[in-house]
mmCIF file of C-alpha atoms in Angstrom:
data_model
loop_
_atom_site.group_PDB
_atom_site.id
_atom_site.type_symbol
_atom_site.label_atom_id
_atom_site.label_comp_id
_atom_site.label_asym_id
_atom_site.label_seq_id
_atom_site.Cartn_x
_atom_site.Cartn_y
_atom_site.Cartn_z
ATOM 1 C CA MET U 25 0.206 0.095 -0.009
ATOM 2 C CA PRO U 26 2.451 2.526 -0.900
ATOM 3 C CA ILE U 27 2.711 6.189 -0.390
ATOM 4 C CA ALA U 28 5.200 8.412 -2.052
ATOM 5 C CA LEU U 29 6.519 11.908 -0.942
ATOM 6 C CA LEU U 30 6.500 14.256 -3.943
ATOM 7 C CA PRO U 31 9.292 17.064 -2.971
ATOM 8 C CA ASP U 32 8.749 18.391 -6.559
ATOM 9 C CA ARG U 33 5.474 19.567 -5.905
ATOM 10 C CA ALA U 34 4.113 22.583 -3.755
ATOM 11 C CA VAL U 35 0.715 24.054 -2.895
ATOM 12 C CA VAL U 36 -0.419 27.279 -3.800
ATOM 13 C CA THR U 37 -3.573 28.608 -1.911
ATOM 14 C CA VAL U 38 -6.354 30.802 -3.115
ATOM 15 C CA SER U 39 -8.550 32.086 -0.606
ATOM 16 C CA GLY U 40 -11.239 34.652 0.158
ATOM 17 C CA GLU U 41 -14.785 35.211 -0.421
ATOM 18 C CA ASP U 42 -14.414 35.468 -4.329
ATOM 19 C CA ALA U 43 -12.025 32.803 -4.617
ATOM 20 C CA THR U 44 -14.738 30.329 -6.508
ATOM 21 C CA SER U 45 -15.670 33.143 -8.825
ATOM 22 C CA PHE U 46 -11.976 34.191 -9.640
ATOM 23 C CA LEU U 47 -10.470 30.757 -10.337
ATOM 24 C CA GLN U 48 -13.889 29.861 -12.467
ATOM 25 C CA GLY U 49 -12.965 32.635 -14.761
ATOM 26 C CA VAL U 50 -9.145 31.907 -15.391
ATOM 27 C CA VAL U 51 -8.599 28.033 -15.378
ATOM 28 C CA THR U 52 -9.746 25.320 -17.580
ATOM 29 C CA CYS U 53 -11.501 23.009 -15.287
ATOM 30 C CA ASN U 54 -14.796 23.824 -13.392
ATOM 31 C CA VAL U 55 -14.024 24.547 -9.826
ATOM 32 C CA GLU U 56 -17.766 25.339 -9.195
ATOM 33 C CA THR U 57 -18.688 21.477 -9.525
ATOM 34 C CA LEU U 58 -15.487 20.234 -7.558
ATOM 35 C CA ASP U 59 -16.266 17.662 -5.054
ATOM 36 C CA PRO U 60 -15.034 18.383 -1.347
ATOM 37 C CA GLY U 61 -12.706 15.022 -1.425
ATOM 38 C CA GLU U 62 -11.360 15.545 -5.047
ATOM 39 C CA ALA U 63 -8.259 16.779 -6.771
ATOM 40 C CA ARG U 64 -8.915 17.831 -10.086
ATOM 41 C CA LEU U 65 -6.801 18.483 -13.007
ATOM 42 C CA GLY U 66 -6.789 22.116 -14.447
ATOM 43 C CA ALA U 67 -4.608 24.517 -16.009
ATOM 44 C CA LEU U 68 -3.888 28.302 -16.521
ATOM 45 C CA LEU U 69 -3.405 28.786 -20.112
ATOM 46 C CA THR U 70 -1.951 31.465 -22.465
ATOM 47 C CA PRO U 71 -4.273 33.822 -24.468
ATOM 48 C CA GLN U 72 -3.429 31.504 -27.271
ATOM 49 C CA GLY U 73 -4.490 28.341 -25.346
ATOM 50 C CA LYS U 74 -1.268 27.021 -24.296
ATOM 51 C CA ILE U 75 -0.619 25.376 -20.978
ATOM 52 C CA LEU U 76 1.376 27.671 -18.672
ATOM 53 C CA PHE U 77 0.627 25.625 -15.596
ATOM 54 C CA ASP U 78 -0.852 22.433 -14.929
ATOM 55 C CA PHE U 79 -2.112 21.551 -11.447
ATOM 56 C CA LEU U 80 -4.485 19.691 -9.458
ATOM 57 C CA VAL U 81 -6.727 21.661 -7.626
ATOM 58 C CA ALA U 82 -9.031 20.879 -4.417
ATOM 59 C CA ARG U 83 -11.134 22.645 -2.139
ATOM 60 C CA ALA U 84 -10.077 23.910 1.548
ATOM 61 C CA ALA U 85 -11.721 25.666 4.276
ATOM 62 C CA ASP U 86 -11.715 28.936 2.814
ATOM 63 C CA GLY U 87 -11.027 28.298 -0.975
ATOM 64 C CA PHE U 88 -8.822 26.007 -2.868
ATOM 65 C CA GLN U 89 -5.339 24.514 -2.997
ATOM 66 C CA LEU U 90 -3.426 23.962 -6.043
ATOM 67 C CA ASP U 91 -1.211 21.210 -6.376
ATOM 68 C CA VAL U 92 1.440 22.254 -8.796
ATOM 69 C CA ALA U 93 5.302 21.705 -9.849
ATOM 70 C CA ALA U 94 7.302 23.238 -7.151
ATOM 71 C CA ASP U 95 9.699 25.268 -9.358
ATOM 72 C CA GLN U 96 6.389 26.514 -11.116
ATOM 73 C CA ALA U 97 4.545 27.308 -7.735
ATOM 74 C CA PRO U 98 6.044 30.946 -7.754
ATOM 75 C CA GLY U 99 5.063 31.731 -11.294
ATOM 76 C CA LEU U 100 1.569 30.476 -10.836
ATOM 77 C CA ALA U 101 1.132 32.521 -7.718
ATOM 78 C CA LYS U 102 2.465 35.639 -9.758
ATOM 79 C CA ARG U 103 0.313 35.013 -12.896
ATOM 80 C CA LEU U 104 -2.870 34.495 -10.798
ATOM 81 C CA GLY U 105 -2.196 37.651 -9.073
ATOM 82 C CA LEU U 106 -2.078 39.740 -12.453
ATOM 83 C CA TYR U 107 -5.509 38.480 -13.027
ATOM 84 C CA ARG U 108 -6.968 39.045 -9.688
ATOM 85 C CA LEU U 109 -7.930 42.875 -10.123
ATOM 86 C CA ARG U 110 -10.598 43.635 -7.533
ATOM 87 C CA ALA U 111 -11.584 40.292 -6.752
ATOM 88 C CA LYS U 112 -11.365 39.492 -2.945
ATOM 89 C CA VAL U 113 -8.781 36.786 -2.856
ATOM 90 C CA THR U 114 -5.537 35.993 -1.519
ATOM 91 C CA ILE U 115 -2.956 34.018 -3.213
ATOM 92 C CA THR U 116 0.052 32.461 -1.507
ATOM 93 C CA LEU U 117 2.471 29.865 -1.718
ATOM 94 C CA ASP U 118 2.329 28.073 1.238
ATOM 95 C CA PRO U 119 5.853 26.621 2.473
ATOM 96 C CA THR U 120 4.339 24.694 5.338
ATOM 97 C CA LEU U 121 2.535 22.149 3.190
ATOM 98 C CA GLY U 122 3.885 18.978 1.240
ATOM 99 C CA VAL U 123 2.330 16.855 -1.296
ATOM 100 C CA ALA U 124 2.375 13.062 -1.844
ATOM 101 C CA ALA U 125 0.518 10.299 -3.664
ATOM 102 C CA ALA U 126 -0.891 7.078 -2.345
ATOM 103 C CA TRP U 127 -2.257 4.141 -4.320
ATOM 104 C CA ASP U 128 -3.913 0.660 -3.636
ATOM 105 C CA GLY U 129 -5.153 2.212 -0.554
ATOM 106 C CA ALA U 130 -2.758 3.265 2.599
ATOM 107 C CA GLU U 131 -3.069 4.692 6.081
ATOM 108 C CA THR U 132 -1.865 8.175 6.981
ATOM 109 C CA ALA U 133 -1.986 10.588 9.917
ATOM 110 C CA ALA U 134 -5.010 12.304 10.948
ATOM 111 C CA THR U 135 -3.451 15.677 9.969
ATOM 112 C CA VAL U 136 -3.261 14.487 6.105
ATOM 113 C CA THR U 137 -5.900 15.869 3.684
ATOM 114 C CA ARG U 138 -6.968 12.867 1.507
ATOM 115 C CA LEU U 139 -8.404 13.526 -1.693
ATOM 116 C CA HIS U 140 -9.129 11.116 -4.690
ATOM 117 C CA ASP U 141 -7.206 11.832 -7.718
ATOM 118 C CA GLY U 142 -9.967 12.847 -10.267
ATOM 119 C CA ARG U 143 -7.746 12.335 -13.369
ATOM 120 C CA LEU U 144 -8.141 8.461 -13.346
ATOM 121 C CA ARG U 145 -9.686 6.068 -10.799
ATOM 122 C CA GLY U 146 -6.571 4.021 -10.977
ATOM 123 C CA MET U 147 -4.164 6.721 -9.773
ATOM 124 C CA GLY U 148 -5.509 6.606 -6.292
ATOM 125 C CA GLU U 149 -5.145 9.640 -3.907
ATOM 126 C CA ARG U 150 -3.281 13.034 -3.522
ATOM 127 C CA LEU U 151 -2.245 13.801 0.101
ATOM 128 C CA ILE U 152 -1.788 17.247 1.470
ATOM 129 C CA PHE U 153 -0.028 17.570 4.699
ATOM 130 C CA PRO U 154 2.041 19.699 7.203
ATOM 131 C CA LEU U 155 5.505 18.890 6.351
ATOM 132 C CA GLY U 156 7.077 16.242 8.395
ATOM 133 C CA ALA U 157 3.817 14.908 9.185
ATOM 134 C CA PHE U 158 4.660 11.288 8.010
ATOM 135 C CA SER U 159 7.029 9.128 6.362
ATOM 136 C CA ALA U 160 6.686 7.287 3.240
ATOM 137 C CA ASP U 161 7.291 3.731 2.039
ATOM 138 C CA ALA U 162 7.457 4.391 -1.867
ATOM 139 C CA THR U 163 9.795 6.735 -3.718
ATOM 140 C CA GLU U 164 9.377 9.417 -5.965
ATOM 141 C CA ALA U 165 10.190 7.347 -8.940
ATOM 142 C CA ASP U 166 7.842 4.749 -7.887
ATOM 143 C CA TYR U 167 5.004 7.257 -8.235
ATOM 144 C CA HIS U 168 6.390 8.135 -11.537
ATOM 145 C CA ALA U 169 6.192 4.667 -12.606
ATOM 146 C CA HIS U 170 2.692 4.142 -11.510
ATOM 147 C CA ARG U 171 1.843 7.543 -13.532
ATOM 148 C CA ILE U 172 3.264 6.390 -16.588
ATOM 149 C CA ALA U 173 1.819 2.751 -16.661
ATOM 150 C CA HIS U 174 -1.473 4.776 -16.431
ATOM 151 C CA GLY U 175 -0.771 6.907 -19.186
ATOM 152 C CA ILE U 176 -0.698 10.063 -17.321
ATOM 153 C CA PRO U 177 1.164 13.236 -18.596
ATOM 154 C CA GLU U 178 2.595 15.685 -16.253
ATOM 155 C CA GLY U 179 3.803 19.134 -17.371
ATOM 156 C CA GLY U 180 7.648 19.782 -17.501
ATOM 157 C CA ARG U 181 8.229 15.907 -18.053
ATOM 158 C CA ASP U 182 5.862 15.380 -20.898
ATOM 159 C CA PHE U 183 5.350 18.450 -22.751
ATOM 160 C CA PRO U 184 6.867 21.996 -22.292
ATOM 161 C CA TRP U 185 5.175 24.592 -20.404
ATOM 162 C CA SER U 186 3.706 27.338 -22.938
ATOM 163 C CA ASP U 187 4.209 25.040 -26.060
ATOM 164 C CA ALA U 188 1.341 22.574 -25.835
ATOM 165 C CA PHE U 189 -2.452 22.777 -25.878
ATOM 166 C CA PRO U 190 -4.508 20.871 -23.276
ATOM 167 C CA HIS U 191 -5.878 18.376 -26.012
ATOM 168 C CA GLU U 192 -2.135 17.299 -26.609
ATOM 169 C CA ALA U 193 -1.645 16.933 -22.843
ATOM 170 C CA LEU U 194 -4.772 14.694 -22.764
ATOM 171 C CA MET U 195 -6.389 17.133 -20.514
ATOM 172 C CA ASP U 196 -9.484 16.908 -22.439
ATOM 173 C CA GLN U 197 -9.309 12.954 -21.701
ATOM 174 C CA LEU U 198 -8.600 13.376 -17.926
ATOM 175 C CA GLY U 199 -11.474 15.741 -16.648
ATOM 176 C CA GLY U 200 -9.030 19.119 -16.725
ATOM 177 C CA VAL U 201 -11.387 21.002 -19.165
ATOM 178 C CA ASP U 202 -14.722 22.084 -19.085
ATOM 179 C CA PHE U 203 -16.600 22.751 -22.547
ATOM 180 C CA ARG U 204 -19.623 23.683 -21.088
ATOM 181 C CA LYS U 205 -18.643 26.373 -18.269
ATOM 182 C CA GLY U 206 -18.167 30.217 -19.251
ATOM 183 C CA CYS U 207 -15.204 31.714 -20.286
ATOM 184 C CA TYR U 208 -11.511 31.537 -19.064
ATOM 185 C CA VAL U 209 -7.826 32.596 -20.551
ATOM 186 C CA GLY U 210 -7.281 30.677 -23.646
ATOM 187 C CA GLN U 211 -10.927 29.272 -23.860
ATOM 188 C CA GLU U 212 -11.868 30.134 -27.399
ATOM 189 C CA VAL U 213 -8.875 28.347 -28.843
ATOM 190 C CA VAL U 214 -9.491 25.445 -26.757
ATOM 191 C CA SER U 215 -13.068 25.076 -27.749
ATOM 192 C CA ARG U 216 -12.273 25.558 -31.622
ATOM 193 C CA MET U 217 -9.989 22.451 -31.208
ATOM 194 C CA GLN U 218 -12.690 20.499 -29.483
ATOM 195 C CA HIS U 219 -15.418 21.315 -31.820
ATOM 196 C CA ARG U 220 -13.460 21.096 -35.026
ATOM 197 C CA GLY U 221 -11.592 18.087 -33.970
ATOM 198 C CA THR U 222 -8.150 19.615 -34.819
ATOM 199 C CA ALA U 223 -5.994 17.787 -32.203
ATOM 200 C CA ARG U 224 -3.715 15.743 -34.497
ATOM 201 C CA THR U 225 -0.849 15.430 -31.783
ATOM 202 C CA ARG U 226 -1.268 13.702 -28.579
ATOM 203 C CA ILE U 227 0.774 12.068 -25.865
ATOM 204 C CA VAL U 228 0.411 8.162 -25.787
ATOM 205 C CA PRO U 229 2.034 5.226 -23.839
ATOM 206 C CA LEU U 230 5.383 3.687 -25.491
ATOM 207 C CA VAL U 231 7.034 0.420 -24.991
ATOM 208 C CA ALA U 232 10.586 -0.530 -25.681
ATOM 209 C CA VAL U 233 11.047 -3.647 -27.540
ATOM 210 C CA ASP U 234 13.605 -6.708 -27.370
ATOM 211 C CA GLY U 235 15.540 -5.236 -24.148
ATOM 212 C CA GLY U 236 15.867 -1.668 -25.301
ATOM 213 C CA ALA U 237 15.998 1.372 -23.244
ATOM 214 C CA LEU U 238 13.886 4.597 -23.733
ATOM 215 C CA GLU U 239 15.589 7.961 -23.381
ATOM 216 C CA PRO U 240 13.889 11.116 -22.481
ATOM 217 C CA GLY U 241 13.887 13.407 -24.984
ATOM 218 C CA ALA U 242 14.616 10.837 -27.992
ATOM 219 C CA GLU U 243 13.064 11.327 -31.380
ATOM 220 C CA ILE U 244 10.464 9.007 -32.358
ATOM 221 C CA THR U 245 10.809 8.032 -35.907
ATOM 222 C CA SER U 246 9.471 5.652 -38.665
ATOM 223 C CA GLY U 247 11.572 5.376 -41.439
ATOM 224 C CA PRO U 248 12.226 9.056 -42.656
ATOM 225 C CA ARG U 249 9.211 10.441 -40.653
ATOM 226 C CA GLY U 250 9.718 12.083 -37.552
ATOM 227 C CA LEU U 251 6.800 11.284 -35.349
ATOM 228 C CA GLY U 252 7.461 13.152 -32.087
ATOM 229 C CA THR U 253 9.388 12.915 -28.837
ATOM 230 C CA VAL U 254 9.835 10.673 -25.907
ATOM 231 C CA GLY U 255 8.895 12.581 -22.750
ATOM 232 C CA SER U 256 9.114 10.595 -18.988
ATOM 233 C CA VAL U 257 10.505 7.197 -18.769
ATOM 234 C CA ALA U 258 10.413 4.341 -16.288
ATOM 235 C CA GLY U 259 12.067 0.940 -17.393
ATOM 236 C CA ARG U 260 10.746 -0.321 -20.400
ATOM 237 C CA ARG U 261 7.584 2.188 -20.649
ATOM 238 C CA GLY U 262 7.412 5.685 -21.169
ATOM 239 C CA LEU U 263 5.185 8.539 -22.939
ATOM 240 C CA GLY U 264 5.600 10.170 -25.995
ATOM 241 C CA THR U 265 4.081 12.802 -27.905
ATOM 242 C CA LEU U 266 3.087 11.702 -31.124
ATOM 243 C CA ARG U 267 1.514 13.196 -34.413
ATOM 244 C CA LEU U 268 -1.085 10.556 -34.873
ATOM 245 C CA ASP U 269 -1.495 11.371 -38.606
ATOM 246 C CA ARG U 270 2.050 10.666 -39.241
ATOM 247 C CA LEU U 271 1.526 7.476 -37.133
ATOM 248 C CA ALA U 272 -1.414 6.243 -39.356
ATOM 249 C CA ASP U 273 0.931 6.946 -42.483
ATOM 250 C CA ALA U 274 3.689 4.845 -40.999
ATOM 251 C CA LEU U 275 1.709 2.096 -39.874
ATOM 252 C CA ALA U 276 -0.061 2.132 -43.501
ATOM 253 C CA ALA U 277 3.539 1.991 -45.126
ATOM 254 C CA GLY U 278 4.563 -1.129 -42.733
ATOM 255 C CA GLU U 279 7.191 0.996 -41.101
ATOM 256 C CA THR U 280 8.764 0.172 -37.663
ATOM 257 C CA LEU U 281 8.629 2.671 -34.964
ATOM 258 C CA ARG U 282 11.720 3.930 -33.084
ATOM 259 C CA ALA U 283 12.793 6.162 -30.079
ATOM 260 C CA GLY U 284 16.589 6.813 -30.915
ATOM 261 C CA ARG U 285 17.888 3.324 -32.029
ATOM 262 C CA THR U 286 15.288 1.481 -29.559
ATOM 263 C CA LEU U 287 12.777 -0.402 -31.497
ATOM 264 C CA ILE U 288 9.061 0.561 -29.713
ATOM 265 C CA GLY U 289 5.382 -0.217 -29.522
ATOM 266 C CA VAL U 290 2.908 2.472 -29.265
ATOM 267 C CA GLU U 291 -0.374 2.129 -27.287
ATOM 268 C CA LYS U 292 -3.805 3.813 -27.073
ATOM 269 C CA PRO U 293 -4.337 4.936 -23.651
ATOM 270 C CA ALA U 294 -7.090 2.777 -21.949
ATOM 271 C CA PHE U 295 -9.118 5.859 -20.988
ATOM 272 C CA ALA U 296 -8.860 7.611 -24.648
ATOM 273 C CA THR U 297 -11.815 8.469 -26.445
ATOM 274 C CA PHE U 298 -9.943 10.078 -29.386
ATOM 275 C CA ALA U 299 -9.496 8.258 -32.987
ATOM 276 C CA PHE U 300 -6.374 6.291 -32.818
ATOM 277 C CA PRO U 301 -4.499 4.162 -35.673
ATOM 278 C CA GLU U 302 -4.711 0.356 -35.320
ATOM 279 C CA VAL U 303 -1.957 -0.337 -33.516
ATOM 280 C CA VAL U 304 -0.730 -4.077 -32.212
ATOM 281 C CA PRO U 305 1.404 -3.076 -28.915
ATOM 282 C CA ALA U 306 5.000 -4.348 -29.526
ATOM 283 C CA GLY U 307 6.572 -6.709 -26.862
#
């Protein structure tokens, strides 16, 4: 019943009487419908619809807690502050709180806030806690192997900030975008991609074949075609950003897929509803 501390994550709080309406107007997910025990995927976008910050957002006593990459937390707090205007909210990077992940069930101290990970049932729970509240029995690497096995991308590891659309990062598949709520920053571009079905690039699971190794950043090719790039890796498995139209062409031509020099197979995420070329997983 593993619990892994995630020192690469931090908590930004948004509190005050206008916290709900403020966040609802700037982030991709719906915070008005957020269940008290849920950590929901969301993002703050550029006006052009690209992901500046991705995070998990949860309700707190006087607002919300945003579980975000630690090296991005100061920037997220600053950017949210730019949108505050006259809203009655306080935005704070809380250095007293830590983040952990638990899966397959796990016992924790009473001071720990337990939240089910709203991206996918198999991901388990997110834990927000006062630093030093408990110890872990799994490593950060164990968590990322768990995440990769479920096909869940993470900003900074699987896609660069300011250079990927929510559809490319599977946010439309994992509850990170609400297409029925009102406007938010970048909403027009994201809605257009949804209604026109123009997302050709997706992050998908990869598996190395015949004892080969995957390397983060390796180019994914098929014959002369460049298909995409490897993101995060755990053992023989990884995630890669792929042009699905080019993948379909490569498969139709009977070409093999490689990441660098490593022969690979490509899989459709189990949760995905988007069209995907017919692929037989390798290995």
